[in-house]
């Protein structure tokens, strides 16, 4: 599955960025330098490679959730990206939501890391099998729902 491949590669440039700049702020630039070579080596179809590279180059949902861009700007960017890629906007939005949730929830104690974005999530874990789920807290879920609704509006 190429989306799983994307999830495994999306932070590829982070260690190099930290080593060279002492910050992860430019990690996406480093990742975008490496991704085309890796995707070509893996014989990933050009269209799929373009989608993967585009997903790795953006953080519209995260930027909106952190109030760095407006609801309207995020929705427009997502719609424009879907149009440019030639993919249905609902499919792209679904991929972006899964990506956002996966990436953001990785920066929590529940994921085995340091406390970082724990306040965004409510966790539910089954003590019998150690399986669980992470959901956004109500305020953040409401914001994500507003974005999704605006993106998917006709």
CSV table of N, CA and C in Angstrom, one decimal:
chain,number,residue,atom,x,y,z
A,1,UNK,N,0.8,-1.2,0.0
A,1,UNK,CA,0.0,0.0,0.0
A,1,UNK,C,0.9,1.2,0.0
A,2,UNK,N,0.7,2.1,-1.0
A,2,UNK,CA,1.5,3.3,-1.1
A,2,UNK,C,1.3,4.3,0.0
A,3,UNK,N,0.1,4.4,0.6
A,3,UNK,CA,-0.1,5.3,1.6
A,3,UNK,C,0.7,4.9,2.9
A,4,UNK,N,0.8,3.6,3.1
A,4,UNK,CA,1.6,3.2,4.2
A,4,UNK,C,3.1,3.5,4.0
A,5,UNK,N,3.5,3.3,2.7
A,5,UNK,CA,4.9,3.7,2.3
A,5,UNK,C,5.1,5.2,2.6
A,6,UNK,N,4.1,6.0,2.2
A,6,UNK,CA,4.2,7.5,2.5
A,6,UNK,C,4.4,7.7,4.0
A,7,UNK,N,3.5,7.1,4.8
A,7,UNK,CA,3.6,7.3,6.3
A,7,UNK,C,5.0,7.0,6.8
A,8,UNK,N,5.6,5.9,6.3
A,8,UNK,CA,6.9,5.5,6.7
A,8,UNK,C,8.0,6.4,6.3
A,9,UNK,N,7.8,7.2,5.2
A,9,UNK,CA,8.8,8.0,4.6
A,9,UNK,C,8.7,9.5,4.9
A,10,UNK,N,7.5,9.9,5.4
A,10,UNK,CA,7.2,11.4,5.4
A,10,UNK,C,8.2,12.2,6.3
A,11,UNK,N,8.8,11.6,7.3
A,11,UNK,CA,9.8,12.3,8.1
A,11,UNK,C,11.2,11.9,7.8
A,12,UNK,N,11.4,11.4,6.6
A,12,UNK,CA,12.7,10.9,6.2
A,12,UNK,C,13.8,12.0,6.4
A,13,UNK,N,13.5,13.2,6.1
A,13,UNK,CA,14.5,14.3,6.1
A,13,UNK,C,14.7,14.8,7.5
A,14,UNK,N,13.9,14.4,8.5
A,14,UNK,CA,14.1,15.1,9.8
A,14,UNK,C,15.5,14.9,10.4
A,15,UNK,N,16.0,13.7,10.4
A,15,UNK,CA,17.4,13.5,11.1
A,15,UNK,C,18.4,14.3,10.4
A,16,UNK,N,18.4,14.4,9.0
A,16,UNK,CA,19.3,15.2,8.3
A,16,UNK,C,19.2,16.7,8.6
A,17,UNK,N,17.9,17.2,8.7
A,17,UNK,CA,17.7,18.6,9.0
A,17,UNK,C,18.2,18.9,10.4
A,18,UNK,N,17.9,18.0,11.3
A,18,UNK,CA,18.4,18.3,12.7
A,18,UNK,C,19.9,18.3,12.8
A,19,UNK,N,20.5,17.3,12.1
A,19,UNK,CA,22.0,17.3,12.1
A,19,UNK,C,22.6,18.5,11.4
A,20,UNK,N,22.1,18.9,10.3
A,20,UNK,CA,22.7,20.0,9.6
A,20,UNK,C,22.2,21.4,10.1
A,21,UNK,N,21.0,21.5,10.6
A,21,UNK,CA,20.5,22.9,11.0
A,21,UNK,C,20.2,23.0,12.5
A,22,UNK,N,20.3,21.9,13.3
A,22,UNK,CA,20.0,21.8,14.7
A,22,UNK,C,18.5,22.1,14.9
A,23,UNK,N,17.7,21.9,13.9
A,23,UNK,CA,16.2,22.1,14.0
A,23,UNK,C,15.5,21.2,13.0
A,24,UNK,N,14.3,20.8,13.3
A,24,UNK,CA,13.5,20.0,12.4
A,24,UNK,C,12.6,20.9,11.5
A,25,UNK,N,12.8,22.2,11.6
A,25,UNK,CA,11.9,23.1,10.9
A,25,UNK,C,12.0,23.0,9.4
A,26,UNK,N,13.1,22.5,8.9
A,26,UNK,CA,13.3,22.4,7.4
A,26,UNK,C,13.2,20.9,7.0
A,27,UNK,N,12.7,20.1,7.8
A,27,UNK,CA,12.7,18.6,7.5
A,27,UNK,C,12.0,18.3,6.2
A,28,UNK,N,10.9,19.0,5.9
A,28,UNK,CA,10.2,18.7,4.7
A,28,UNK,C,11.0,19.0,3.4
A,29,UNK,N,11.8,20.1,3.5
A,29,UNK,CA,12.7,20.4,2.4
A,29,UNK,C,13.7,19.2,2.1
A,30,UNK,N,14.2,18.7,3.2
A,30,UNK,CA,15.2,17.5,3.1
A,30,UNK,C,14.4,16.3,2.6
A,31,UNK,N,13.2,16.1,3.2
A,31,UNK,CA,12.5,14.9,2.7
A,31,UNK,C,12.1,15.0,1.2
A,32,UNK,N,11.8,16.2,0.8
A,32,UNK,CA,11.4,16.3,-0.6
A,32,UNK,C,12.6,16.2,-1.6
A,33,UNK,N,13.8,16.4,-1.1
A,33,UNK,CA,15.0,16.1,-1.9
A,33,UNK,C,15.2,14.6,-2.0
A,34,UNK,N,14.9,13.8,-1.0
A,34,UNK,CA,15.2,12.4,-1.0
A,34,UNK,C,14.0,11.6,-1.6
A,35,UNK,N,12.8,12.0,-1.4
A,35,UNK,CA,11.6,11.2,-1.9
A,35,UNK,C,11.7,10.8,-3.3
A,36,UNK,N,11.9,11.7,-4.3
A,36,UNK,CA,11.8,11.2,-5.7
A,36,UNK,C,12.8,10.1,-6.0
A,37,UNK,N,14.0,10.1,-5.4
A,37,UNK,CA,15.0,9.1,-5.7
A,37,UNK,C,14.5,7.7,-5.1
A,38,UNK,N,14.0,7.8,-3.9
A,38,UNK,CA,13.5,6.6,-3.3
A,38,UNK,C,12.3,6.0,-4.0
A,39,UNK,N,11.4,6.8,-4.3
A,39,UNK,CA,10.2,6.4,-5.0
A,39,UNK,C,10.5,5.8,-6.4
A,40,UNK,N,11.5,6.4,-7.1
A,40,UNK,CA,11.9,5.9,-8.4
A,40,UNK,C,12.6,4.5,-8.2
A,41,UNK,N,13.4,4.4,-7.2
A,41,UNK,CA,14.1,3.2,-6.9
A,41,UNK,C,13.1,2.0,-6.6
A,42,UNK,N,12.0,2.4,-5.9
A,42,UNK,CA,11.0,1.4,-5.6
A,42,UNK,C,10.0,1.2,-6.7
A,43,UNK,N,10.2,1.8,-7.8
A,43,UNK,CA,9.4,1.7,-9.0
A,43,UNK,C,7.9,2.1,-8.7
A,44,UNK,N,7.7,3.1,-7.9
A,44,UNK,CA,6.4,3.6,-7.7
A,44,UNK,C,5.9,4.4,-8.9
A,45,UNK,N,4.7,4.1,-9.3
A,45,UNK,CA,4.1,4.7,-10.4
A,45,UNK,C,4.2,6.2,-10.3
A,46,UNK,N,4.4,6.9,-11.4
A,46,UNK,CA,4.6,8.4,-11.4
A,46,UNK,C,3.5,9.1,-10.8
A,47,UNK,N,2.3,8.7,-11.1
A,47,UNK,CA,1.1,9.4,-10.5
A,47,UNK,C,1.1,9.2,-9.0
A,48,UNK,N,1.3,8.0,-8.5
A,48,UNK,CA,1.4,7.7,-7.1
A,48,UNK,C,2.5,8.5,-6.4
A,49,UNK,N,3.6,8.6,-7.1
A,49,UNK,CA,4.8,9.3,-6.6
A,49,UNK,C,4.5,10.8,-6.4
A,50,UNK,N,3.7,11.3,-7.4
A,50,UNK,CA,3.3,12.7,-7.3
A,50,UNK,C,2.4,13.0,-6.1
A,51,UNK,N,1.5,12.0,-5.9
A,51,UNK,CA,0.6,12.2,-4.7
A,51,UNK,C,1.4,12.1,-3.4
A,52,UNK,N,2.3,11.1,-3.3
A,52,UNK,CA,3.1,11.0,-2.1
A,52,UNK,C,3.9,12.2,-1.9
A,53,UNK,N,4.6,12.7,-2.9
A,53,UNK,CA,5.4,13.9,-2.8
A,53,UNK,C,4.6,15.1,-2.4
A,54,UNK,N,3.4,15.2,-2.9
A,54,UNK,CA,2.5,16.4,-2.6
A,54,UNK,C,2.1,16.3,-1.1
A,55,UNK,N,1.7,15.1,-0.7
A,55,UNK,CA,1.3,14.9,0.7
A,55,UNK,C,2.4,15.3,1.6
A,56,UNK,N,3.7,14.9,1.3
A,56,UNK,CA,4.8,15.2,2.1
A,56,UNK,C,5.2,16.6,2.1
A,57,UNK,N,4.7,17.4,1.1
A,57,UNK,CA,5.1,18.8,1.0
A,57,UNK,C,4.2,19.7,1.7
A,58,UNK,N,3.1,19.3,2.3
A,58,UNK,CA,2.1,20.1,2.8
A,58,UNK,C,1.7,19.8,4.3
A,59,UNK,N,1.1,20.7,5.0
A,59,UNK,CA,0.6,20.4,6.3
A,59,UNK,C,-0.6,21.4,6.5
A,60,UNK,N,-1.5,21.3,5.5
A,60,UNK,CA,-2.7,22.2,5.6
A,60,UNK,C,-3.5,22.0,6.8
A,61,UNK,N,-3.8,20.8,7.2
A,61,UNK,CA,-4.6,20.5,8.4
A,61,UNK,C,-3.9,21.0,9.6
A,62,UNK,N,-2.7,20.6,9.8
A,62,UNK,CA,-1.9,21.0,10.9
A,62,UNK,C,-1.8,22.5,11.1
A,63,UNK,N,-1.5,23.2,9.9
A,63,UNK,CA,-1.4,24.6,9.9
A,63,UNK,C,-2.7,25.3,10.4
A,64,UNK,N,-3.8,24.7,9.9
A,64,UNK,CA,-5.1,25.2,10.3
A,64,UNK,C,-5.4,25.0,11.7
A,65,UNK,N,-5.1,23.8,12.2
A,65,UNK,CA,-5.4,23.4,13.6
A,65,UNK,C,-4.6,24.2,14.5
A,66,UNK,N,-3.4,24.7,14.1
A,66,UNK,CA,-2.5,25.5,14.9
A,66,UNK,C,-2.8,27.0,14.7
A,67,UNK,N,-3.8,27.3,13.9
A,67,UNK,CA,-4.3,28.7,13.6
A,67,UNK,C,-3.2,29.5,12.9
A,68,UNK,N,-2.3,28.8,12.1
A,68,UNK,CA,-1.4,29.5,11.3
A,68,UNK,C,-1.9,29.9,9.9
A,69,UNK,N,-3.0,29.2,9.5
A,69,UNK,CA,-3.8,29.6,8.3
A,69,UNK,C,-5.3,29.5,8.7
A,70,UNK,N,-6.1,30.3,7.9
A,70,UNK,CA,-7.5,30.3,8.2
A,70,UNK,C,-8.2,29.0,7.7
A,71,UNK,N,-9.4,28.9,8.2
A,71,UNK,CA,-10.3,27.8,7.7
A,71,UNK,C,-10.4,27.8,6.2
A,72,UNK,N,-10.7,29.0,5.7
A,72,UNK,CA,-10.9,29.2,4.3
A,72,UNK,C,-9.6,28.9,3.5
A,73,UNK,N,-8.5,29.4,4.0
A,73,UNK,CA,-7.2,29.1,3.3
A,73,UNK,C,-6.9,27.6,3.2
A,74,UNK,N,-7.1,26.9,4.3
A,74,UNK,CA,-6.9,25.5,4.3
A,74,UNK,C,-7.8,24.8,3.4
A,75,UNK,N,-9.0,25.1,3.4
A,75,UNK,CA,-10.0,24.4,2.5
A,75,UNK,C,-9.7,24.7,1.1
A,76,UNK,N,-9.4,25.9,0.7
A,76,UNK,CA,-9.0,26.3,-0.7
A,76,UNK,C,-7.7,25.5,-1.1
A,77,UNK,N,-6.7,25.5,-0.2
A,77,UNK,CA,-5.5,24.8,-0.6
A,77,UNK,C,-5.7,23.3,-0.8
A,78,UNK,N,-6.6,22.7,0.0
A,78,UNK,CA,-6.9,21.2,-0.1
A,78,UNK,C,-7.6,21.0,-1.4
A,79,UNK,N,-8.6,21.8,-1.7
A,79,UNK,CA,-9.4,21.7,-3.0
A,79,UNK,C,-8.5,21.9,-4.2
A,80,UNK,N,-7.6,22.9,-4.1
A,80,UNK,CA,-6.7,23.2,-5.2
A,80,UNK,C,-5.7,22.1,-5.5
A,81,UNK,N,-5.3,21.5,-4.4
A,81,UNK,CA,-4.3,20.3,-4.4
A,81,UNK,C,-5.0,19.1,-5.1
A,82,UNK,N,-6.2,18.8,-4.7
A,82,UNK,CA,-7.0,17.7,-5.3
A,82,UNK,C,-7.1,18.0,-6.8
A,83,UNK,N,-7.5,19.2,-7.2
A,83,UNK,CA,-7.7,19.5,-8.6
A,83,UNK,C,-6.4,19.3,-9.3
A,84,UNK,N,-5.3,19.8,-8.8
A,84,UNK,CA,-4.0,19.7,-9.4
A,84,UNK,C,-3.5,18.3,-9.6
A,85,UNK,N,-3.8,17.5,-8.6
A,85,UNK,CA,-3.5,16.0,-8.7
A,85,UNK,C,-4.4,15.2,-9.5
A,86,UNK,N,-5.6,15.8,-9.8
A,86,UNK,CA,-6.6,15.0,-10.5
A,86,UNK,C,-7.2,13.9,-9.7
A,87,UNK,N,-7.4,14.1,-8.4
A,87,UNK,CA,-8.0,13.1,-7.5
A,87,UNK,C,-9.2,13.7,-6.9
A,88,UNK,N,-10.2,12.9,-6.6
A,88,UNK,CA,-11.4,13.4,-5.9
A,88,UNK,C,-11.1,14.1,-4.6
A,89,UNK,N,-11.7,15.2,-4.3
A,89,UNK,CA,-11.3,16.0,-3.1
A,89,UNK,C,-11.6,15.2,-1.9
A,90,UNK,N,-12.7,14.4,-1.9
A,90,UNK,CA,-13.0,13.6,-0.7
A,90,UNK,C,-11.9,12.5,-0.4
A,91,UNK,N,-11.4,11.9,-1.5
A,91,UNK,CA,-10.3,11.0,-1.3
A,91,UNK,C,-9.0,11.6,-0.7
A,92,UNK,N,-8.7,12.8,-1.3
A,92,UNK,CA,-7.5,13.5,-0.7
A,92,UNK,C,-7.7,14.0,0.7
A,93,UNK,N,-8.9,14.5,1.0
A,93,UNK,CA,-9.2,14.9,2.4
A,93,UNK,C,-9.1,13.7,3.3
A,94,UNK,N,-9.6,12.6,2.9
A,94,UNK,CA,-9.5,11.4,3.8
A,94,UNK,C,-8.0,11.0,4.1
A,95,UNK,N,-7.2,11.1,3.0
A,95,UNK,CA,-5.8,10.8,3.2
A,95,UNK,C,-5.1,11.8,4.1
A,96,UNK,N,-5.5,13.1,3.9
A,96,UNK,CA,-4.9,14.1,4.8
A,96,UNK,C,-5.3,14.0,6.2
A,97,UNK,N,-6.5,13.6,6.5
A,97,UNK,CA,-7.0,13.4,7.9
A,97,UNK,C,-6.3,12.2,8.5
A,98,UNK,N,-6.2,11.1,7.8
A,98,UNK,CA,-5.4,10.0,8.4
A,98,UNK,C,-4.0,10.3,8.6
A,99,UNK,N,-3.4,11.0,7.7
A,99,UNK,CA,-2.0,11.5,7.9
A,99,UNK,C,-1.9,12.4,9.1
A,100,UNK,N,-2.7,13.4,9.2
A,100,UNK,CA,-2.7,14.3,10.3
A,100,UNK,C,-2.8,13.6,11.7
A,101,UNK,N,-3.8,12.7,11.7
A,101,UNK,CA,-4.1,12.0,13.0
A,101,UNK,C,-2.9,11.1,13.3
A,102,UNK,N,-2.4,10.4,12.3
A,102,UNK,CA,-1.3,9.5,12.6
A,102,UNK,C,0.0,10.2,13.0
A,103,UNK,N,0.3,11.3,12.3
A,103,UNK,CA,1.5,12.1,12.6
A,103,UNK,C,1.4,12.7,14.0
A,104,UNK,N,0.3,13.4,14.2
A,104,UNK,CA,0.1,14.2,15.5
A,104,UNK,C,0.0,13.2,16.7
A,105,UNK,N,-0.6,12.1,16.5
A,105,UNK,CA,-0.8,11.2,17.7
A,105,UNK,C,0.6,10.5,18.0
A,106,UNK,N,1.5,10.5,17.1
A,106,UNK,CA,2.8,9.9,17.4
A,106,UNK,C,3.6,10.7,18.4
A,107,UNK,N,3.2,12.0,18.6
A,107,UNK,CA,4.0,12.8,19.5
A,107,UNK,C,3.2,12.9,20.9
A,108,UNK,N,2.9,11.7,21.4
A,108,UNK,CA,2.2,11.6,22.7
A,108,UNK,C,2.9,10.5,23.5
A,109,UNK,N,2.6,10.6,24.8
A,109,UNK,CA,3.1,9.6,25.7
A,109,UNK,C,2.4,8.2,25.4
A,110,UNK,N,1.2,8.3,25.0
A,110,UNK,CA,0.5,7.0,24.6
A,110,UNK,C,1.2,6.3,23.5
A,111,UNK,N,1.8,7.0,22.6
A,111,UNK,CA,2.5,6.4,21.5
A,111,UNK,C,3.9,6.0,21.9
A,112,UNK,N,4.3,6.2,23.2
A,112,UNK,CA,5.6,5.8,23.7
A,112,UNK,C,6.6,6.9,23.6
A,113,UNK,N,6.2,8.0,23.3
A,113,UNK,CA,7.1,9.2,23.2
A,113,UNK,C,7.0,10.1,24.4
A,114,UNK,N,7.6,11.3,24.2
A,114,UNK,CA,7.5,12.3,25.3
A,114,UNK,C,6.1,13.0,25.1
A,115,UNK,N,5.7,13.6,26.3
A,115,UNK,CA,4.5,14.3,26.2
A,115,UNK,C,4.6,15.5,25.3
A,116,UNK,N,3.8,15.6,24.3
A,116,UNK,CA,3.9,16.7,23.3
A,116,UNK,C,2.5,17.2,22.9
A,117,UNK,N,1.8,16.4,22.1
A,117,UNK,CA,0.5,16.7,21.6
A,117,UNK,C,-0.6,16.0,22.4
A,118,UNK,N,-0.3,15.5,23.5
A,118,UNK,CA,-1.3,14.7,24.3
A,118,UNK,C,-2.6,15.5,24.5
A,119,UNK,N,-2.5,16.8,24.7
A,119,UNK,CA,-3.7,17.6,25.0
A,119,UNK,C,-4.7,17.6,23.8
A,120,UNK,N,-4.3,17.2,22.6
A,120,UNK,CA,-5.2,17.2,21.4
A,120,UNK,C,-6.1,16.0,21.4
A,121,UNK,N,-5.7,15.0,22.2
A,121,UNK,CA,-6.3,13.6,22.1
A,121,UNK,C,-6.9,13.2,23.4
A,122,UNK,N,-7.9,12.3,23.2
A,122,UNK,CA,-8.4,11.5,24.3
A,122,UNK,C,-8.2,10.1,23.9
A,123,UNK,N,-7.6,9.3,24.8
A,123,UNK,CA,-7.2,7.9,24.5
A,123,UNK,C,-8.1,7.0,25.2
A,124,UNK,N,-8.4,5.9,24.6
A,124,UNK,CA,-9.2,4.8,25.1
A,124,UNK,C,-8.4,3.5,24.9
A,125,UNK,N,-8.0,2.8,25.9
A,125,UNK,CA,-7.2,1.6,25.8
A,125,UNK,C,-8.0,0.4,26.4
A,126,UNK,N,-8.0,-0.7,25.8
A,126,UNK,CA,-8.6,-1.9,26.3
A,126,UNK,C,-7.5,-2.6,27.1
A,127,UNK,N,-7.6,-2.7,28.4
A,127,UNK,CA,-6.5,-3.4,29.2
A,127,UNK,C,-6.3,-4.8,29.0
A,128,UNK,N,-7.3,-5.5,28.3
A,128,UNK,CA,-7.2,-6.9,28.1
A,128,UNK,C,-6.3,-7.3,26.9
A,129,UNK,N,-6.2,-6.4,25.9
A,129,UNK,CA,-5.4,-6.7,24.8
A,129,UNK,C,-4.5,-5.5,24.4
A,130,UNK,N,-4.4,-4.5,25.2
A,130,UNK,CA,-3.5,-3.4,25.0
A,130,UNK,C,-3.8,-2.6,23.6
A,131,UNK,N,-5.0,-2.9,23.1
A,131,UNK,CA,-5.4,-2.1,21.9
A,131,UNK,C,-6.1,-0.9,22.3
A,132,UNK,N,-6.1,0.1,21.5
A,132,UNK,CA,-6.8,1.4,21.9
A,132,UNK,C,-7.0,2.2,20.7
A,133,UNK,N,-7.6,3.4,21.0
A,133,UNK,CA,-7.8,4.4,19.9
A,133,UNK,C,-7.6,5.8,20.5
A,134,UNK,N,-7.2,6.6,19.6
A,134,UNK,CA,-7.0,8.0,19.9
A,134,UNK,C,-8.0,8.8,19.1
A,135,UNK,N,-8.7,9.7,19.8
A,135,UNK,CA,-9.7,10.6,19.1
A,135,UNK,C,-9.3,12.0,19.5
A,136,UNK,N,-9.6,12.9,18.6
A,136,UNK,CA,-9.3,14.3,19.0
A,136,UNK,C,-10.3,14.8,20.1
A,137,UNK,N,-9.8,15.6,21.0
A,137,UNK,CA,-10.7,16.2,22.0
A,137,UNK,C,-11.8,17.0,21.2
A,138,UNK,N,-12.9,17.3,21.9
A,138,UNK,CA,-14.0,17.9,21.2
A,138,UNK,C,-13.7,19.2,20.4
A,139,UNK,N,-13.0,20.1,21.0
A,139,UNK,CA,-12.7,21.4,20.3
A,139,UNK,C,-12.0,21.2,19.0
A,140,UNK,N,-11.0,20.3,19.1
A,140,UNK,CA,-10.2,20.0,17.9
A,140,UNK,C,-11.0,19.2,16.9
A,141,UNK,N,-11.8,18.3,17.3
A,141,UNK,CA,-12.6,17.5,16.4
A,141,UNK,C,-13.6,18.5,15.7
A,142,UNK,N,-14.2,19.4,16.4
A,142,UNK,CA,-15.1,20.4,15.9
A,142,UNK,C,-14.4,21.2,14.8
A,143,UNK,N,-13.1,21.6,15.0
A,143,UNK,CA,-12.4,22.4,14.0
A,143,UNK,C,-12.1,21.5,12.8
A,144,UNK,N,-11.7,20.2,13.0
A,144,UNK,CA,-11.5,19.4,11.9
A,144,UNK,C,-12.8,19.1,11.1
A,145,UNK,N,-13.9,18.9,11.8
A,145,UNK,CA,-15.2,18.8,11.1
A,145,UNK,C,-15.6,20.0,10.3
A,146,UNK,N,-15.3,21.2,10.8
A,146,UNK,CA,-15.6,22.4,10.1
A,146,UNK,C,-14.8,22.4,8.8
A,147,UNK,N,-13.5,22.1,8.9
A,147,UNK,CA,-12.6,22.1,7.7
A,147,UNK,C,-13.1,21.0,6.7
A,148,UNK,N,-13.4,19.8,7.2
A,148,UNK,CA,-13.9,18.8,6.3
A,148,UNK,C,-15.2,19.2,5.6
A,149,UNK,N,-16.1,19.7,6.3
A,149,UNK,CA,-17.4,20.2,5.7
A,149,UNK,C,-17.2,21.2,4.7
A,150,UNK,N,-16.3,22.2,4.9
A,150,UNK,CA,-16.0,23.2,3.9
A,150,UNK,C,-15.3,22.7,2.7
A,151,UNK,N,-14.4,21.8,2.9
A,151,UNK,CA,-13.7,21.1,1.8
A,151,UNK,C,-14.7,20.4,0.9
A,152,UNK,N,-15.6,19.6,1.5
A,152,UNK,CA,-16.5,18.7,0.8
A,152,UNK,C,-17.7,19.4,0.3
A,153,UNK,N,-17.9,20.7,0.7
A,153,UNK,CA,-19.1,21.4,0.3
A,153,UNK,C,-19.1,21.6,-1.3
A,154,UNK,N,-20.2,21.5,-1.9
A,154,UNK,CA,-20.3,21.6,-3.3
A,154,UNK,C,-20.0,23.0,-3.8
